[in-house]
Short mmCIF file of C-alpha atoms and ligand atoms in Angstrom, two decimals:
data_model
loop_
_atom_site.label_atom_id
_atom_site.label_comp_id
_atom_site.label_asym_id
_atom_site.label_seq_id
_atom_site.Cartn_x
_atom_site.Cartn_y
_atom_site.Cartn_z
CA MET U 1 -11.89 94.37 49.64
CA PRO U 2 -9.70 92.85 51.17
CA ILE U 3 -7.96 91.64 47.63
CA ALA U 4 -8.28 87.63 48.89
CA LYS U 5 -11.39 87.85 49.42
CA HIS U 6 -11.92 89.71 45.55
CA LEU U 7 -9.59 86.32 44.01
CA ALA U 8 -12.00 83.84 46.29
CA GLN U 9 -15.43 85.53 44.64
CA VAL U 10 -13.54 85.34 41.55
CA SER U 11 -12.64 82.50 40.99
CA LEU U 12 -16.01 81.37 42.29
CA VAL U 13 -18.06 82.87 39.85
CA LEU U 14 -15.81 80.99 37.49
CA ALA U 15 -15.97 77.46 38.48
CA LEU U 16 -20.13 78.53 38.46
CA LEU U 17 -19.21 79.86 34.57
CA PRO U 18 -19.44 76.21 32.71
CA VAL U 19 -22.57 75.29 35.05
CA ALA U 20 -23.86 77.74 34.29
CA ALA U 21 -23.67 77.36 31.34
CA GLY U 22 -24.89 74.29 31.68
CA CYS U 23 -21.85 72.61 30.32
CA ALA U 24 -18.94 70.34 32.13
CA PRO U 25 -17.98 70.77 35.64
CA ALA U 26 -14.46 72.25 35.53
CA THR U 27 -13.41 70.12 37.61
CA PRO U 28 -12.69 67.36 34.95
CA VAL U 29 -14.91 64.24 36.27
CA ALA U 30 -12.82 60.49 36.74
CA GLN U 31 -15.46 58.82 34.11
CA PRO U 32 -15.73 55.28 35.73
CA THR U 33 -13.16 53.22 33.22
CA THR U 34 -14.11 49.52 31.76
CA ALA U 35 -11.00 47.73 30.67
CA PRO U 36 -10.51 46.94 27.19
CA ALA U 37 -11.66 42.98 27.02
CA ALA U 38 -9.36 40.61 27.96
CA ASP U 39 -8.99 38.55 23.96
CA VAL U 40 -11.20 36.24 24.45
CA LYS U 41 -9.48 32.45 22.66
CA LYS U 42 -11.31 31.22 19.13
CA THR U 43 -13.27 27.60 20.09
CA TYR U 44 -13.63 25.18 17.61
CA ALA U 45 -17.62 26.42 17.78
CA ASP U 46 -15.88 28.86 15.93
CA MET U 47 -13.59 27.67 13.73
CA VAL U 48 -14.51 27.70 9.80
CA LEU U 49 -11.94 24.76 8.05
CA CYS U 50 -11.85 24.64 4.36
CA TYR U 51 -10.33 20.50 3.14
CA PRO U 52 -9.80 21.33 -1.15
CA GLN U 53 -9.29 17.42 -0.57
CA LEU U 54 -7.21 15.91 -4.02
CA GLY U 55 -9.50 13.28 -5.16
CA ALA U 56 -11.12 9.99 -4.03
CA GLU U 57 -7.83 7.79 -6.21
CA SER U 58 -8.06 5.16 -3.43
CA ASP U 59 -9.13 3.67 0.29
CA TRP U 60 -6.07 5.84 1.56
CA ARG U 61 -8.08 9.26 0.19
CA THR U 62 -11.63 7.31 1.24
CA ALA U 63 -9.96 7.23 5.21
CA ASN U 64 -8.31 10.48 5.09
CA THR U 65 -11.22 12.02 3.83
CA ALA U 66 -13.43 9.94 6.97
CA SER U 67 -10.92 11.34 9.14
CA ILE U 68 -11.51 14.84 8.47
CA LYS U 69 -15.44 14.89 8.70
CA GLU U 70 -14.83 12.81 11.11
CA THR U 71 -12.92 14.50 13.55
CA ALA U 72 -15.00 17.81 11.84
CA GLU U 73 -18.18 16.15 13.90
CA GLN U 74 -17.10 15.55 17.07
CA LEU U 75 -15.27 18.15 17.50
CA GLY U 76 -18.64 20.44 16.21
CA ILE U 77 -16.57 23.64 14.48
CA LYS U 78 -18.62 26.05 12.43
CA GLN U 79 -18.54 24.57 8.93
CA LEU U 80 -16.24 22.09 7.50
CA VAL U 81 -15.71 23.28 3.27
CA PHE U 82 -15.61 20.40 1.70
CA SER U 83 -14.74 19.72 -1.90
CA ASP U 84 -13.16 16.90 -4.29
CA ALA U 85 -10.50 18.18 -7.36
CA GLN U 86 -10.66 14.26 -8.56
CA GLN U 87 -7.32 14.04 -8.75
CA LYS U 88 -7.24 17.84 -10.39
CA GLN U 89 -5.20 20.70 -9.08
CA GLU U 90 -7.14 23.45 -11.63
CA ASN U 91 -9.91 22.08 -9.69
CA GLN U 92 -8.08 22.16 -5.70
CA ILE U 93 -6.04 26.17 -7.38
CA ALA U 94 -10.02 26.71 -7.82
CA ALA U 95 -11.01 25.39 -4.80
CA VAL U 96 -9.12 27.28 -2.94
CA ARG U 97 -9.72 30.06 -4.35
CA ALA U 98 -13.19 30.20 -3.38
CA CYS U 99 -12.31 29.34 0.43
CA ILE U 100 -10.56 32.81 0.07
CA GLN U 101 -13.80 34.44 -0.84
CA GLN U 102 -15.69 33.26 2.30
CA SER U 103 -13.27 34.31 4.28
CA VAL U 104 -12.58 30.84 5.93
CA SER U 105 -10.36 30.41 9.58
CA VAL U 106 -8.02 28.11 7.87
CA ILE U 107 -7.20 26.27 4.40
CA ALA U 108 -6.14 22.50 4.93
CA LEU U 109 -4.45 21.41 1.84
CA PRO U 110 -3.60 18.13 0.79
CA PRO U 111 -2.08 19.13 -2.61
CA VAL U 112 -1.48 16.19 -5.61
CA VAL U 113 1.84 17.19 -6.68
CA GLU U 114 4.31 19.09 -5.00
CA ASP U 115 4.90 22.37 -7.73
CA GLY U 116 2.27 25.04 -9.03
CA TRP U 117 1.50 26.32 -5.35
CA ASP U 118 3.30 29.78 -4.75
CA ALA U 119 0.60 31.40 -6.76
CA VAL U 120 -2.94 31.22 -4.59
CA LEU U 121 -0.70 30.29 -1.26
CA THR U 122 0.78 34.08 -2.45
CA GLU U 123 -2.81 35.03 -1.93
CA ALA U 124 -3.76 33.24 1.15
CA LYS U 125 -1.20 34.83 2.77
CA ASN U 126 -2.00 37.80 2.30
CA ALA U 127 -5.36 37.44 2.81
CA GLY U 128 -4.44 36.55 6.64
CA ILE U 129 -5.66 32.22 6.19
CA PRO U 130 -3.46 30.24 7.73
CA VAL U 131 -2.25 27.63 5.47
CA ILE U 132 -1.66 23.66 6.68
CA ILE U 133 0.13 20.95 3.84
CA VAL U 134 -1.12 17.82 4.52
CA ASP U 135 -0.44 15.09 3.42
CA ARG U 136 1.76 14.98 0.49
CA SER U 137 4.67 18.35 0.49
CA VAL U 138 4.84 21.30 -1.63
CA SER U 139 7.58 22.91 -3.21
CA SER U 140 6.58 26.05 -2.66
CA ASP U 141 9.38 28.20 0.28
CA PRO U 142 8.16 27.17 3.49
CA SER U 143 7.07 31.03 4.62
CA LEU U 144 4.18 30.56 2.41
CA TYR U 145 2.31 28.42 4.54
CA ALA U 146 1.66 27.75 8.12
CA SER U 147 3.50 23.32 7.70
CA HIS U 148 3.29 20.40 7.26
CA ILE U 149 1.52 17.54 8.86
CA GLY U 150 2.29 14.45 7.30
CA SER U 151 4.58 11.25 6.69
CA ASP U 152 7.65 11.26 5.18
CA MET U 153 7.49 9.73 1.33
CA VAL U 154 11.23 9.25 1.07
CA LEU U 155 11.54 6.98 3.93
CA GLU U 156 8.94 5.44 2.73
CA GLY U 157 10.93 4.90 0.03
CA GLN U 158 13.53 3.56 2.05
CA ARG U 159 11.35 0.97 3.88
CA ALA U 160 10.82 -0.30 0.68
CA ALA U 161 13.95 -0.99 -0.16
CA ALA U 162 14.93 -2.34 3.00
CA GLU U 163 11.88 -5.01 3.08
CA MET U 164 13.35 -5.19 -1.56
CA ASN U 165 16.67 -5.70 0.10
CA LYS U 166 15.80 -9.34 1.68
CA LEU U 167 13.58 -10.21 -0.01
CA LEU U 168 16.23 -10.60 -3.13
CA PRO U 169 18.90 -11.12 -1.11
CA GLU U 170 20.69 -12.64 -4.42
CA GLY U 171 19.50 -9.47 -6.07
CA GLY U 172 17.59 -9.18 -9.57
CA ALA U 173 15.62 -7.17 -11.68
CA ILE U 174 11.64 -5.42 -10.68
CA LEU U 175 10.10 -3.27 -12.02
CA GLU U 176 8.17 0.32 -10.14
CA LEU U 177 4.52 1.83 -10.46
CA SER U 178 4.60 4.61 -9.44
CA GLY U 179 2.25 7.06 -7.69
CA THR U 180 0.50 10.20 -9.40
CA THR U 181 3.80 12.30 -12.05
CA GLY U 182 4.86 15.02 -9.48
CA SER U 183 3.16 13.91 -6.10
CA GLY U 184 4.86 13.95 -3.20
CA ALA U 185 4.47 10.88 -2.30
CA ALA U 186 5.83 8.64 -5.81
CA VAL U 187 8.72 12.07 -5.47
CA GLY U 188 9.03 10.50 -2.98
CA ARG U 189 9.09 7.35 -2.57
CA ALA U 190 11.08 6.24 -5.82
CA GLU U 191 13.91 8.75 -4.01
CA GLY U 192 14.39 6.70 -1.18
CA PHE U 193 13.92 4.22 -3.12
CA ARG U 194 16.69 3.95 -4.92
CA ALA U 195 18.72 5.90 -2.12
CA ASP U 196 19.33 2.16 -0.21
CA LEU U 197 18.89 -0.73 -3.30
CA ASN U 198 20.86 -2.69 -3.03
CA ALA U 199 23.23 -1.72 -5.95
CA ASN U 200 22.40 -5.96 -7.06
CA ILE U 201 19.15 -5.01 -8.07
CA THR U 202 17.87 -3.10 -10.68
CA ILE U 203 14.89 -1.46 -11.75
CA LEU U 204 13.80 -2.35 -14.80
CA ASP U 205 10.91 0.06 -15.84
CA SER U 206 9.21 2.17 -13.91
CA GLN U 207 5.50 3.43 -14.50
CA THR U 208 2.75 5.58 -13.11
CA GLY U 209 -0.31 3.18 -12.64
CA ASN U 210 -1.45 7.29 -10.23
CA PHE U 211 -2.29 5.81 -7.73
CA THR U 212 -5.75 3.59 -8.73
CA ARG U 213 -6.65 -0.41 -9.04
CA ALA U 214 -7.90 0.61 -12.62
CA GLU U 215 -4.67 2.22 -14.00
CA ALA U 216 -2.50 0.49 -12.52
CA LYS U 217 -3.84 -3.12 -14.09
CA PRO U 218 -3.49 -2.20 -17.80
CA VAL U 219 0.00 -1.47 -17.16
CA MET U 220 1.30 -4.67 -15.11
CA GLU U 221 -0.92 -6.13 -18.31
CA ALA U 222 1.68 -4.14 -20.38
CA PHE U 223 5.08 -5.53 -17.13
CA LEU U 224 3.36 -8.87 -17.87
CA LYS U 225 3.60 -8.93 -21.96
CA LYS U 226 7.09 -6.80 -22.42
CA TYR U 227 9.55 -8.01 -19.38
CA GLU U 228 8.18 -11.82 -19.08
CA GLY U 229 10.58 -14.06 -16.98
CA GLN U 230 12.74 -10.96 -17.14
CA PHE U 231 12.05 -10.12 -13.15
CA GLN U 232 11.31 -11.26 -9.82
CA GLY U 233 9.68 -8.06 -7.89
CA ILE U 234 7.61 -5.05 -8.13
CA PHE U 235 7.77 -2.21 -5.86
CA VAL U 236 3.79 -0.55 -6.14
CA HIS U 237 3.61 2.93 -3.86
CA ASN U 238 0.15 2.16 -2.83
CA ASP U 239 -2.08 -0.91 -1.89
CA ASP U 240 -4.50 0.49 -4.68
CA MET U 241 -2.09 -0.26 -7.15
CA ALA U 242 -1.20 -2.98 -6.58
CA ILE U 243 -4.77 -4.90 -6.58
CA GLY U 244 -4.69 -3.92 -9.71
CA ALA U 245 -1.59 -5.30 -10.38
CA ILE U 246 -2.33 -8.68 -8.67
CA GLU U 247 -5.39 -9.18 -10.92
CA ALA U 248 -3.70 -9.33 -14.02
CA ILE U 249 -0.75 -11.22 -12.86
CA LYS U 250 -3.60 -14.08 -11.89
CA ALA U 251 -5.08 -13.72 -14.83
CA ALA U 252 -0.88 -14.64 -16.24
CA GLY U 253 -1.60 -17.83 -14.19
CA ILE U 254 1.71 -16.04 -12.04
CA GLN U 255 1.50 -17.87 -8.25
CA PRO U 256 1.31 -15.55 -5.23
CA GLY U 257 4.78 -15.81 -3.98
CA GLU U 258 6.24 -16.34 -7.30
CA LEU U 259 6.92 -12.68 -7.72
CA LYS U 260 8.08 -10.45 -4.32
CA ILE U 261 5.85 -7.39 -4.16
CA VAL U 262 6.51 -4.66 -1.56
CA SER U 263 3.52 -2.58 -0.99
CA VAL U 264 2.67 0.83 0.38
CA ASP U 265 -0.12 1.79 2.70
CA GLY U 266 -1.78 -0.41 4.82
CA THR U 267 -5.17 -0.49 3.43
CA ARG U 268 -7.33 -3.76 4.16
CA GLY U 269 -7.06 -4.64 0.66
CA GLY U 270 -3.15 -4.57 1.35
CA PHE U 271 -3.53 -6.64 4.43
CA GLN U 272 -5.88 -9.02 2.82
CA ALA U 273 -3.66 -9.45 -0.84
CA MET U 274 -0.34 -10.36 2.25
CA ALA U 275 -2.69 -12.53 3.94
CA ASP U 276 -3.02 -14.42 0.52
CA GLY U 277 0.46 -14.12 -0.19
CA TRP U 278 0.89 -11.47 -2.89
CA ILE U 279 2.98 -8.80 -1.29
CA GLN U 280 5.07 -10.15 1.44
CA ALA U 281 6.09 -6.09 2.47
CA ASP U 282 3.47 -3.57 2.81
CA VAL U 283 5.24 -0.12 4.07
CA GLU U 284 2.20 1.61 6.71
CA CYS U 285 1.32 5.68 4.92
CA ASN U 286 -1.04 6.80 7.80
CA PRO U 287 -4.23 8.38 6.83
CA LEU U 288 -6.41 9.46 9.80
CA LEU U 289 -4.27 13.09 10.62
CA GLY U 290 -8.07 14.66 11.55
CA PRO U 291 -7.86 14.54 14.86
CA GLN U 292 -4.02 16.68 14.59
CA VAL U 293 -4.81 18.99 12.04
CA PHE U 294 -8.11 20.51 13.63
CA GLU U 295 -5.64 20.65 16.81
CA MET U 296 -3.12 22.45 15.03
CA ALA U 297 -6.10 24.74 13.48
CA LEU U 298 -7.21 25.85 17.04
CA LYS U 299 -3.29 27.15 17.88
CA LEU U 300 -3.76 29.25 14.40
CA MET U 301 -6.53 30.63 14.93
CA ASN U 302 -5.49 31.23 19.05
CA GLY U 303 -2.69 33.35 17.65
CA GLU U 304 -0.33 30.44 19.64
CA PRO U 305 2.48 28.04 18.60
CA ILE U 306 3.16 25.08 16.15
CA GLU U 307 6.20 23.43 14.83
CA LYS U 308 6.48 23.35 10.58
CA SER U 309 6.40 19.70 10.24
CA VAL U 310 4.63 17.44 11.63
CA LEU U 311 5.82 13.42 10.54
CA THR U 312 3.64 10.76 10.79
CA ASN U 313 5.10 7.86 13.43
CA GLU U 314 5.39 4.48 10.72
CA THR U 315 6.21 1.51 10.45
CA VAL U 316 6.05 -2.01 8.40
CA TYR U 317 3.77 -4.74 7.95
CA TYR U 318 4.12 -8.20 7.47
CA PRO U 319 2.08 -11.70 6.37
CA ASP U 320 2.66 -13.08 9.12
CA ASP U 321 0.61 -10.57 11.25
CA ALA U 322 -1.40 -9.50 8.71
CA LEU U 323 -4.96 -12.28 8.88
CA GLU U 324 -4.44 -11.45 13.36
CA LEU U 325 -4.34 -7.59 12.16
CA LEU U 326 -6.53 -6.95 9.40
CA PRO U 327 -10.18 -7.25 11.75
CA THR U 328 -8.07 -4.12 13.14
CA ARG U 329 -7.04 -1.90 10.43
CA GLN U 330 -8.90 0.77 10.52
CA TYR U 331 -9.22 2.07 7.06
C1 GZL W 1 0.64 9.32 0.44
C2 GZL W 1 -1.14 9.58 0.40
C3 GZL W 1 -0.94 8.35 -1.45
C4 GZL W 1 -1.62 7.24 -0.65
C5 GZL W 1 -2.37 6.31 -2.01
O1 GZL W 1 0.19 9.67 1.71
O2 GZL W 1 -0.47 10.72 -0.93
O3 GZL W 1 -2.23 8.87 -1.87
O4 GZL W 1 -0.05 5.95 -0.50
C6 GZL W 1 -3.43 7.71 -1.99
O5 GZL W 1 -2.63 5.81 -1.57
O6 GZL W 1 -4.39 8.01 -2.80
#
């Protein structure tokens, strides 16, 4: 048998062997390939957002909470994990840890104070959960959180100083009712206010009213006793404390406008106090951050680029516009 024919018979047998043995054919058959599923973009319906709110201390905070809850509802997110820390950092930290355990999509944290967040922010980072700092700032390294959305508190303080300078052009003495000790809002406002206050205006004293009406009133009562007739103005870090202070000022028989009061937030209560002549300027601080928070959270879920800092554009309000604008105020 010629070699060629012999080899042909051998190769045929070899080719048939696997089939006979029930194995796959020697010549591999191209398998149908399915391309790996392209990453399906996350939507709001996939989002579980943790919002460990710091408290309910003021009308500003109430409006901030409403903005978060209403936006979550409107967008139809899967779940909003909301809690109220009653202005206690330990409660906020516990709430963040619970959210880490729950493996939420994003944590949006409105920190009650600036310091003390490194450990829990590191835990969130190690768990792969991005954190957006909302409203007040933290002193932690920016590598520990994705972004900050909120106001420029130092600028708010500078704006307040500019108003007090205009109200006391001949100079004078003032008192300060500051916000929560150690909070980014109080620290920033105090810093900006002192940076731009005219040298002919002296700050006689500064006490915290913890951003609440109830705590500001007794502080103002004590101020009135200790500094009666010695001061011409007051810088108040938020409208709720201004309203508490005004109750004490009224009780002391002082008339609207006798003291020059500059406040912050621009709430309905602040607008009413301006219309009634008690507050001479109200520096805006906008709490309606819900839409920005959720838009950024979705980008983070989809690995899209975001801004490291998003500052709210704000202004100053005055008594002349207060009555007209009051019905339009959203908070
Ligand atoms: C400021 C916010 C402050 C408000 C207060 O962004 O954190 O806390 O000025 C609120 O009214 O209590």
